[in-house]
mmCIF file of C-alpha atoms in Angstrom:
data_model
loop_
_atom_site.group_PDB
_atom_site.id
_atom_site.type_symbol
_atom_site.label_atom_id
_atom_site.label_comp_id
_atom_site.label_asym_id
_atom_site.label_seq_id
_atom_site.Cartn_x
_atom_site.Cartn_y
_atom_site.Cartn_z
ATOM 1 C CA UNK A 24 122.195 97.782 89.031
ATOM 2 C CA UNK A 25 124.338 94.827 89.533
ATOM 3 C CA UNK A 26 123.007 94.144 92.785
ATOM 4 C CA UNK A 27 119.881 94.563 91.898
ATOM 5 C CA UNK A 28 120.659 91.763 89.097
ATOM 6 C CA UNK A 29 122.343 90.284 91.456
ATOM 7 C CA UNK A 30 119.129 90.151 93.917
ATOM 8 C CA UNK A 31 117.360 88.686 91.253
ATOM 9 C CA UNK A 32 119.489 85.541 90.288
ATOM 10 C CA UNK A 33 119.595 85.079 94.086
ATOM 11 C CA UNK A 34 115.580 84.884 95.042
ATOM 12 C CA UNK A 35 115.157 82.600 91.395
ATOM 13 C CA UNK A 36 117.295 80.613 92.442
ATOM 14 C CA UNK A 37 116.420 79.889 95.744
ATOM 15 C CA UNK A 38 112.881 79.627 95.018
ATOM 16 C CA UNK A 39 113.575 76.073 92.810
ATOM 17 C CA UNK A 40 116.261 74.932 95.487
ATOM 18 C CA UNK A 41 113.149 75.566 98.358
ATOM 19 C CA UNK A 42 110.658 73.567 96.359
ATOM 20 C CA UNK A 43 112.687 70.790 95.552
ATOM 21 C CA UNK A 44 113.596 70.379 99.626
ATOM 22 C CA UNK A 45 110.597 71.210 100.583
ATOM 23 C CA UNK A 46 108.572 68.436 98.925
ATOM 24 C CA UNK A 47 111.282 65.930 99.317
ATOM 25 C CA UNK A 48 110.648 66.719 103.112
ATOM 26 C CA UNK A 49 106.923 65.970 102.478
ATOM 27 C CA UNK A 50 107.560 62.492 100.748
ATOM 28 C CA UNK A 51 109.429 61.400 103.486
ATOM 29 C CA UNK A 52 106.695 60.975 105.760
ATOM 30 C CA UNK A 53 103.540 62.656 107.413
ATOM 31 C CA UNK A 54 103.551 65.331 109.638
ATOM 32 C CA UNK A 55 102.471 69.263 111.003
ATOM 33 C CA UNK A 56 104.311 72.133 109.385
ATOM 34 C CA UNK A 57 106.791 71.856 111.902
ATOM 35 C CA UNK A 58 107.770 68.674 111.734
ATOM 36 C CA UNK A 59 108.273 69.210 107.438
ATOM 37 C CA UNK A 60 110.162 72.402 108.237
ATOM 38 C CA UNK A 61 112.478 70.605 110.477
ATOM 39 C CA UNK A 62 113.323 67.596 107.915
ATOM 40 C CA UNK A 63 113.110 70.867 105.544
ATOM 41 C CA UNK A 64 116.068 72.525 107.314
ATOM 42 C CA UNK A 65 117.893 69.140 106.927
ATOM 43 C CA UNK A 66 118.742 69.277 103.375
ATOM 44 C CA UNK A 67 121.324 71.155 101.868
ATOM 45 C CA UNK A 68 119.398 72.578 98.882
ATOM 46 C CA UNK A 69 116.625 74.081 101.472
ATOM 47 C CA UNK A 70 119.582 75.793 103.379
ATOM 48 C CA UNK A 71 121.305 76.954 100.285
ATOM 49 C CA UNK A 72 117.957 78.541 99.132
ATOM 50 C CA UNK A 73 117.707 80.216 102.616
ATOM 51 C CA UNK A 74 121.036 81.821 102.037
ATOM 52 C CA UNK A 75 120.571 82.794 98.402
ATOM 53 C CA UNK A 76 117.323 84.834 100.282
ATOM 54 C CA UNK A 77 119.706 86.462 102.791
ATOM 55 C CA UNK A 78 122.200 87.213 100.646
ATOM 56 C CA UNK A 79 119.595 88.608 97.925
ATOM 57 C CA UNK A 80 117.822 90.730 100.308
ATOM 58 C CA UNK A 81 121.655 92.667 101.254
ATOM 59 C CA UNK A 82 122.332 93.443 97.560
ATOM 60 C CA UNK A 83 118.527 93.845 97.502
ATOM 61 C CA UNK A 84 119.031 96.766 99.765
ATOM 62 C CA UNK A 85 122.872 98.102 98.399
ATOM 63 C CA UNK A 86 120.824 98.490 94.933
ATOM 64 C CA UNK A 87 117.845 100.259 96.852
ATOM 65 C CA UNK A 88 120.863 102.656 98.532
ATOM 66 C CA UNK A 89 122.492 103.186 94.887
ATOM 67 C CA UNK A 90 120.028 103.374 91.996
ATOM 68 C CA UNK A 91 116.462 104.232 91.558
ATOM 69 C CA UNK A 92 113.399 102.237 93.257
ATOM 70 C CA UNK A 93 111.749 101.407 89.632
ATOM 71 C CA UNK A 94 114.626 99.886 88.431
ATOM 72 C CA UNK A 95 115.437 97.848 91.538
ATOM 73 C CA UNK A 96 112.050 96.753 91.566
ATOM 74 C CA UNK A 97 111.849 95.656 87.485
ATOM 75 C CA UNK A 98 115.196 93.678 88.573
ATOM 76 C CA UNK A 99 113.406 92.180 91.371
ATOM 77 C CA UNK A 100 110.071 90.827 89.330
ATOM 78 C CA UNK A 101 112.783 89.572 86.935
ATOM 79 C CA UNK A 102 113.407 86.929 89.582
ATOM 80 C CA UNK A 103 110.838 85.177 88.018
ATOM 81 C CA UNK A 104 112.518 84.752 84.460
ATOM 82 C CA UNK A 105 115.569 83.207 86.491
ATOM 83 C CA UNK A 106 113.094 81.006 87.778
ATOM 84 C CA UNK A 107 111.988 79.789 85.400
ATOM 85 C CA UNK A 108 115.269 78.989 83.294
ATOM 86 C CA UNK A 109 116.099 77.497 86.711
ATOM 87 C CA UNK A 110 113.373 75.187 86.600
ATOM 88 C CA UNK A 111 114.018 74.533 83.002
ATOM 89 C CA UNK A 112 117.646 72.968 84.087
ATOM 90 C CA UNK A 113 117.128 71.224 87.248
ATOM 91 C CA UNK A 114 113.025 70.164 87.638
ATOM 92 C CA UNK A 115 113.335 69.846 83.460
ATOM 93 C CA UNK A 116 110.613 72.203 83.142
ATOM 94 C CA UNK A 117 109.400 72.661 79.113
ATOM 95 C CA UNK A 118 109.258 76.048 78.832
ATOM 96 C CA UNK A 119 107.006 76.854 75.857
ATOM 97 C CA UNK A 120 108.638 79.088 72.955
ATOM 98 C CA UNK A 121 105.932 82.047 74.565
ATOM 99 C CA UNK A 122 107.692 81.413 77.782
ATOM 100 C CA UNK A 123 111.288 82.015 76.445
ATOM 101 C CA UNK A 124 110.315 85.088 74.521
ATOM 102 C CA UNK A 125 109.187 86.347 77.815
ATOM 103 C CA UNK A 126 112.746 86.011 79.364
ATOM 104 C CA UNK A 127 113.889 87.679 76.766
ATOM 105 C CA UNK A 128 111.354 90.276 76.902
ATOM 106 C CA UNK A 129 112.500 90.634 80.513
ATOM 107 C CA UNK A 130 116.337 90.792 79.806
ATOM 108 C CA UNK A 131 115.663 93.190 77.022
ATOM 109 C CA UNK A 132 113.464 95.651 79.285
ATOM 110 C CA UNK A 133 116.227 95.602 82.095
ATOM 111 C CA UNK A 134 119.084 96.660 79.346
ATOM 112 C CA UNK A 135 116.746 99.621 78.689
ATOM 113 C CA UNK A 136 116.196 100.349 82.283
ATOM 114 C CA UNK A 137 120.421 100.463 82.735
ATOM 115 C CA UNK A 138 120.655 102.033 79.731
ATOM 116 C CA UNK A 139 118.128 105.027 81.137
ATOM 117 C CA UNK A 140 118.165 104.908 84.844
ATOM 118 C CA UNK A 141 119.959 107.973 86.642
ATOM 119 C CA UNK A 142 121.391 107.473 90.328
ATOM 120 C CA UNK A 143 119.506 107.102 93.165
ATOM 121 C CA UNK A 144 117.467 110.269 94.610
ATOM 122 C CA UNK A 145 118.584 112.366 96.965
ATOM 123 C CA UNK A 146 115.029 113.830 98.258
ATOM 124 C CA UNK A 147 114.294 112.570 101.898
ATOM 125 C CA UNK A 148 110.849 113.069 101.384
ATOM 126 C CA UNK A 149 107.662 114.478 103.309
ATOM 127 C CA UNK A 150 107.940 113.969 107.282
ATOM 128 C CA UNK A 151 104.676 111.896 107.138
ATOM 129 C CA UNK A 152 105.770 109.660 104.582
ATOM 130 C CA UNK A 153 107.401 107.378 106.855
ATOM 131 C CA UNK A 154 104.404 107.222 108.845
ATOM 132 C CA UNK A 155 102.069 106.907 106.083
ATOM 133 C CA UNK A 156 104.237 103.510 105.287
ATOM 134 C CA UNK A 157 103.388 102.039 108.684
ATOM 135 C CA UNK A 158 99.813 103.463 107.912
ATOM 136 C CA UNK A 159 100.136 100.966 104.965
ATOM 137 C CA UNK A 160 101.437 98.289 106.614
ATOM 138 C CA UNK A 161 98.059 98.225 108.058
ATOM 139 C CA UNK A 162 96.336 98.810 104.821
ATOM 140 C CA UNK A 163 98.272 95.209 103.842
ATOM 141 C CA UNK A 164 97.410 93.403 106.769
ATOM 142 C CA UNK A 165 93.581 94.324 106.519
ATOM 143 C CA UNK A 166 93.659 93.503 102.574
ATOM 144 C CA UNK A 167 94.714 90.232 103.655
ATOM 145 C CA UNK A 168 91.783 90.014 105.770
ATOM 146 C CA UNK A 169 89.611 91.045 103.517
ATOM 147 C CA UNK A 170 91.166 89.159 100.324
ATOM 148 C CA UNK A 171 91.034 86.029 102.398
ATOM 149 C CA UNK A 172 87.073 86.153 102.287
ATOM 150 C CA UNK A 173 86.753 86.172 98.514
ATOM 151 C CA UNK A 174 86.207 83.144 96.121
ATOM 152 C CA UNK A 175 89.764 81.229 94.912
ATOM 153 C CA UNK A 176 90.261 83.801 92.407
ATOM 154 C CA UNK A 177 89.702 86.746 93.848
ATOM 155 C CA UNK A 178 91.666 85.376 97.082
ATOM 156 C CA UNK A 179 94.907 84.941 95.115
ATOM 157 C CA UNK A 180 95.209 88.099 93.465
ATOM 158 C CA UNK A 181 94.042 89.869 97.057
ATOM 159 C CA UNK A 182 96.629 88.463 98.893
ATOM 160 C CA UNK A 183 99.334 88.553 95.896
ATOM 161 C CA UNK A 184 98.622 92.139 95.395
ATOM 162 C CA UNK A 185 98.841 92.903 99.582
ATOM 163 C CA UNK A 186 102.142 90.969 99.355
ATOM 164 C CA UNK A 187 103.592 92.953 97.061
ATOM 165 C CA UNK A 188 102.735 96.261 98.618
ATOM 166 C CA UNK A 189 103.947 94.870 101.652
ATOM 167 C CA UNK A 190 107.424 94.312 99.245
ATOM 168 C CA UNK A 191 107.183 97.525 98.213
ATOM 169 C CA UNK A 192 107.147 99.240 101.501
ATOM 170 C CA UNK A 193 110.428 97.444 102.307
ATOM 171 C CA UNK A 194 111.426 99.131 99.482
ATOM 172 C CA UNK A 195 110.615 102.651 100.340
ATOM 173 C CA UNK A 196 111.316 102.023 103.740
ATOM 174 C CA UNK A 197 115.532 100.859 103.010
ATOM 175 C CA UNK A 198 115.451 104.760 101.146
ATOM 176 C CA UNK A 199 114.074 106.335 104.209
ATOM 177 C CA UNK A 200 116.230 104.919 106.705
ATOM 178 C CA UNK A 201 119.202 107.746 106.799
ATOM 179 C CA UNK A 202 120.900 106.390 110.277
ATOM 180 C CA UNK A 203 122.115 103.062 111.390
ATOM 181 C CA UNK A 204 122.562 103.843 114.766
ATOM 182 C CA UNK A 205 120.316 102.246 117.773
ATOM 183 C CA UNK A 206 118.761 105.977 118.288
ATOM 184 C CA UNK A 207 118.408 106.422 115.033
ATOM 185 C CA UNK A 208 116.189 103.409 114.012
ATOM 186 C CA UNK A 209 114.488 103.474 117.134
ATOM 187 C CA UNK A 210 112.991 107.072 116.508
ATOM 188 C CA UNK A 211 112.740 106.247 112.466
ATOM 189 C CA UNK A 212 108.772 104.853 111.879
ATOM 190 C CA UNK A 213 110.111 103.854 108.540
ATOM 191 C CA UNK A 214 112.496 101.024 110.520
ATOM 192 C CA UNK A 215 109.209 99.227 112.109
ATOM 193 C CA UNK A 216 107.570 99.586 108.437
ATOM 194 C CA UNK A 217 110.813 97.812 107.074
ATOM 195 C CA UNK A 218 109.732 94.903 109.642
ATOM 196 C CA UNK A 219 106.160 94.717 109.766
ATOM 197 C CA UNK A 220 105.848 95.166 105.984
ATOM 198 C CA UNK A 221 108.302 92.498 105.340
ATOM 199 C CA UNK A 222 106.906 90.254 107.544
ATOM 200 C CA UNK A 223 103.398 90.910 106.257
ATOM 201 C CA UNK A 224 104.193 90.078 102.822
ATOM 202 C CA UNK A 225 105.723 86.797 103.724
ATOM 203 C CA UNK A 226 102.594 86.367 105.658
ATOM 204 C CA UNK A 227 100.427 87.271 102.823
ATOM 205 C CA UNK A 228 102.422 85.194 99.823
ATOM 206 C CA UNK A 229 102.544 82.097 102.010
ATOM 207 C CA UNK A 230 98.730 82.211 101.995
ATOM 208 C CA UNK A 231 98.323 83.095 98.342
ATOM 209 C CA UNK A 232 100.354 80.425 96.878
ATOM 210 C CA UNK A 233 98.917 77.774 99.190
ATOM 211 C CA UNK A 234 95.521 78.935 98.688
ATOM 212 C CA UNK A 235 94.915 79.695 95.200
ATOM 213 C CA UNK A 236 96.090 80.620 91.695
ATOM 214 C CA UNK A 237 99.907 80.524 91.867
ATOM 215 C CA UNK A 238 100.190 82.305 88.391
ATOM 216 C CA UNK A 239 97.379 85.132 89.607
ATOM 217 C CA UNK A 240 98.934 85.301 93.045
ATOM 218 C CA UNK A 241 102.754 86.051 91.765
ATOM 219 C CA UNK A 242 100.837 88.639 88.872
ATOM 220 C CA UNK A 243 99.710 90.363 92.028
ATOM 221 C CA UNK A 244 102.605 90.676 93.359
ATOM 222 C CA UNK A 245 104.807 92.046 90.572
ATOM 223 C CA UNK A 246 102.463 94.772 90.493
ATOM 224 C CA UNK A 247 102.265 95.714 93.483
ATOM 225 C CA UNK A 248 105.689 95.415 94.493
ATOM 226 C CA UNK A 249 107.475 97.250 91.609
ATOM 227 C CA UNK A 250 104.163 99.921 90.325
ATOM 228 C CA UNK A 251 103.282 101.785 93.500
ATOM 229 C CA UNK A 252 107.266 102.069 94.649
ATOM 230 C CA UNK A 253 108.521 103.056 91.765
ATOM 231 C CA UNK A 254 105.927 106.217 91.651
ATOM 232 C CA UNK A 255 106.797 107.316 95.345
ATOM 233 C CA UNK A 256 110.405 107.085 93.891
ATOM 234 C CA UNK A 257 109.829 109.730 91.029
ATOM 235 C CA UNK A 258 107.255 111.741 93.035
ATOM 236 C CA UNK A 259 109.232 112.537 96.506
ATOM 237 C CA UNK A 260 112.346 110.450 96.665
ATOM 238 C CA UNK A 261 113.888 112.430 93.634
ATOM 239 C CA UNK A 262 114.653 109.492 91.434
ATOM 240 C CA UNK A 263 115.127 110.609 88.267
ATOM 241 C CA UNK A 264 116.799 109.328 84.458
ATOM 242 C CA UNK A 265 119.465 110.296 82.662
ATOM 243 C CA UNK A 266 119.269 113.396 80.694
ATOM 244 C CA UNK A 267 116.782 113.013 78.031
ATOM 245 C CA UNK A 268 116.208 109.177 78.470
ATOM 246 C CA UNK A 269 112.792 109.483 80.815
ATOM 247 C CA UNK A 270 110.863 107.694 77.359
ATOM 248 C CA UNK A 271 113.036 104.866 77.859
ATOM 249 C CA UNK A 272 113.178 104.125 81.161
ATOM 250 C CA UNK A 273 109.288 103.987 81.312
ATOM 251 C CA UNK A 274 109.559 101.606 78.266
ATOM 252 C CA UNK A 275 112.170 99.397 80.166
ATOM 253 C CA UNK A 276 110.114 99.492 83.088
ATOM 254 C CA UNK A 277 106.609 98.351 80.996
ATOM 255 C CA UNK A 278 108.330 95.953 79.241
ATOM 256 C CA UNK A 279 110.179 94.149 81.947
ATOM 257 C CA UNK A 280 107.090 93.965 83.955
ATOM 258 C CA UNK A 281 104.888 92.530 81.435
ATOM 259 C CA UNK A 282 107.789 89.694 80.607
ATOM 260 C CA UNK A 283 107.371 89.330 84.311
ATOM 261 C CA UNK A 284 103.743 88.771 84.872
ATOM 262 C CA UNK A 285 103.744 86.530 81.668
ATOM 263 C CA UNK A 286 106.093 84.167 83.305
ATOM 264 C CA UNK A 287 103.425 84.657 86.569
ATOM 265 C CA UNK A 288 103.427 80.452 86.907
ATOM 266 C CA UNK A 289 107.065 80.447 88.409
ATOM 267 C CA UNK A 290 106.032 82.285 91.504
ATOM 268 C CA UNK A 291 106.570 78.604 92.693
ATOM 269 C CA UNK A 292 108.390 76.124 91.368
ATOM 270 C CA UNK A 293 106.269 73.596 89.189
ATOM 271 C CA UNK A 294 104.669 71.191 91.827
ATOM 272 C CA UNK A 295 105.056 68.110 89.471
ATOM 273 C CA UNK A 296 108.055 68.251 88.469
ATOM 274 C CA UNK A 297 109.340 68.922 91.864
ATOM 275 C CA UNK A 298 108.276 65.488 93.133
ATOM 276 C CA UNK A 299 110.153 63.799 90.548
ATOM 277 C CA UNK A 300 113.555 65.541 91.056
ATOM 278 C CA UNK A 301 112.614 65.401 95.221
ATOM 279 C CA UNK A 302 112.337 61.633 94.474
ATOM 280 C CA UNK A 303 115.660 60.732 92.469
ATOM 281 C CA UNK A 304 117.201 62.319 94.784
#
């Protein structure tokens, strides 16, 4: 659970550290998305967030190998409530009193979730469940297509939801992957999900948050990415509670999820207030 925490404090973080680089990069000048990536990759905060994301997806994937896949994935939507008291610190962010309750909705539903969660599963699942996850991986890509089509709206939460199930097949994917060797992940299907679902998420987010609502975008994806997981989890992975404490871990879950999707806005860092730390700087 620690790493899963852990995961957490690392993808907040790096989110505000990104945005701060990444629009400094645009106010120093015009150019393609190469040309911004490269003065991007320049600064130290954008390559700082970069390795908060690597080292966030490792304990990311330790917590998937230890606990649970619902409570690694309420830790992971709680990435947003670091967020956002990130943002409060550095960008000066004024998070309304709603706002803070939220965190502390989100702290309070993760203590429950420790409190309740059991270890991690030891069921291997069905044979064709590790095909049906690169059957979804398709199922993303073609939401995106689809979502892409719609009015702003519509568009956002498309391609937020498809993002997160593309999350949340990396998730299932890290429990299905029982061998580390070359023949082993060669022969596993759930090793190419792990890849193409990661990538299409990416993929997918990028396109959300540049194209529409960020705060209906990043509700899409904490649904997708922690809801549809954390079932396959109980329902053929074997993850199960502690003795007697089923109640509560279903109440952590709720409760850390909707303190998540009310802080929805910090999917990305405040635009605004951005520019003006980008610009002291």
């Amino acid at each position: 659970m620690l790493c899963a925490l852990g995961a957490a404090v690392c993808f907040g973080t790096a989110t505000v550290l990104q945005a701060i680089a990444a629009r400094a990069a645009a106010a120093t000048g015009p150019g393609g998305d190469v040309a911004l990536l490269w003065r991007a990759l320049r600064q130290w905060r954008y390559l700082a967030g970069l390795a908060l994301d690597g080292l966030g997806f490792v304990l990311q994937i330790l917590a998937l190998r230890s606990v649970p896949i619902y409570a690694v994935g309420a830790a992971l939507a709680a990435s947003l409530a670091v967020t956002a008291v990130v943002a409060a610190r550095l960008l000066r962010v004024r998070l309304s009193r709603v706002e803070w309750a939220a965190v502390g909705v989100v702290c309070a539903g993760l203590a429950l979730l420790g409190l309740a969660s059991g270890a991690e599963g030891d069921g291997a699942g069905p044979a064709w469940l590790r095909w049906a996850l690169v059957g979804a991986v398709a199922g993303v890509l073609l939401l995106g297509v689809a979502g892409g089509r719609l009015p702003e709206r519509g568009r956002a939460l498309a391609l937020g939801l498809g993002a997160g199930l593309g999350f949340g097949v990396v998730e299932v994917a890290v429990r299905l992957i029982d061998g580390l060797t070359p023949a082993a992940l060669f022969t596993n299907p759930a090793a190419y999900a792990l890849l193409l679902g990661g990538g299409a998420a990416f993929l997918l987010l990028t396109s959300a948050l540049q194209r529409g609502s960020v705060t209906t975008a990043t509700a899409g994806l904490v649904l997708g990415e922690t809801v549809a997981p954390a079932l396959i989890g109980v329902v053929w992975l074997g993850d199960r509670t502690r003795p007697g404490l089923g109640w509560l871990a279903v109440l952590g879950f709720a409760v850390a999820v909707a303190g998540a999707l009310a802080l929805s806005r910090f999917g990305e860092a405040p635009v605004e207030s951005a520019d003006r730390v980008a610009a002291r700087k």
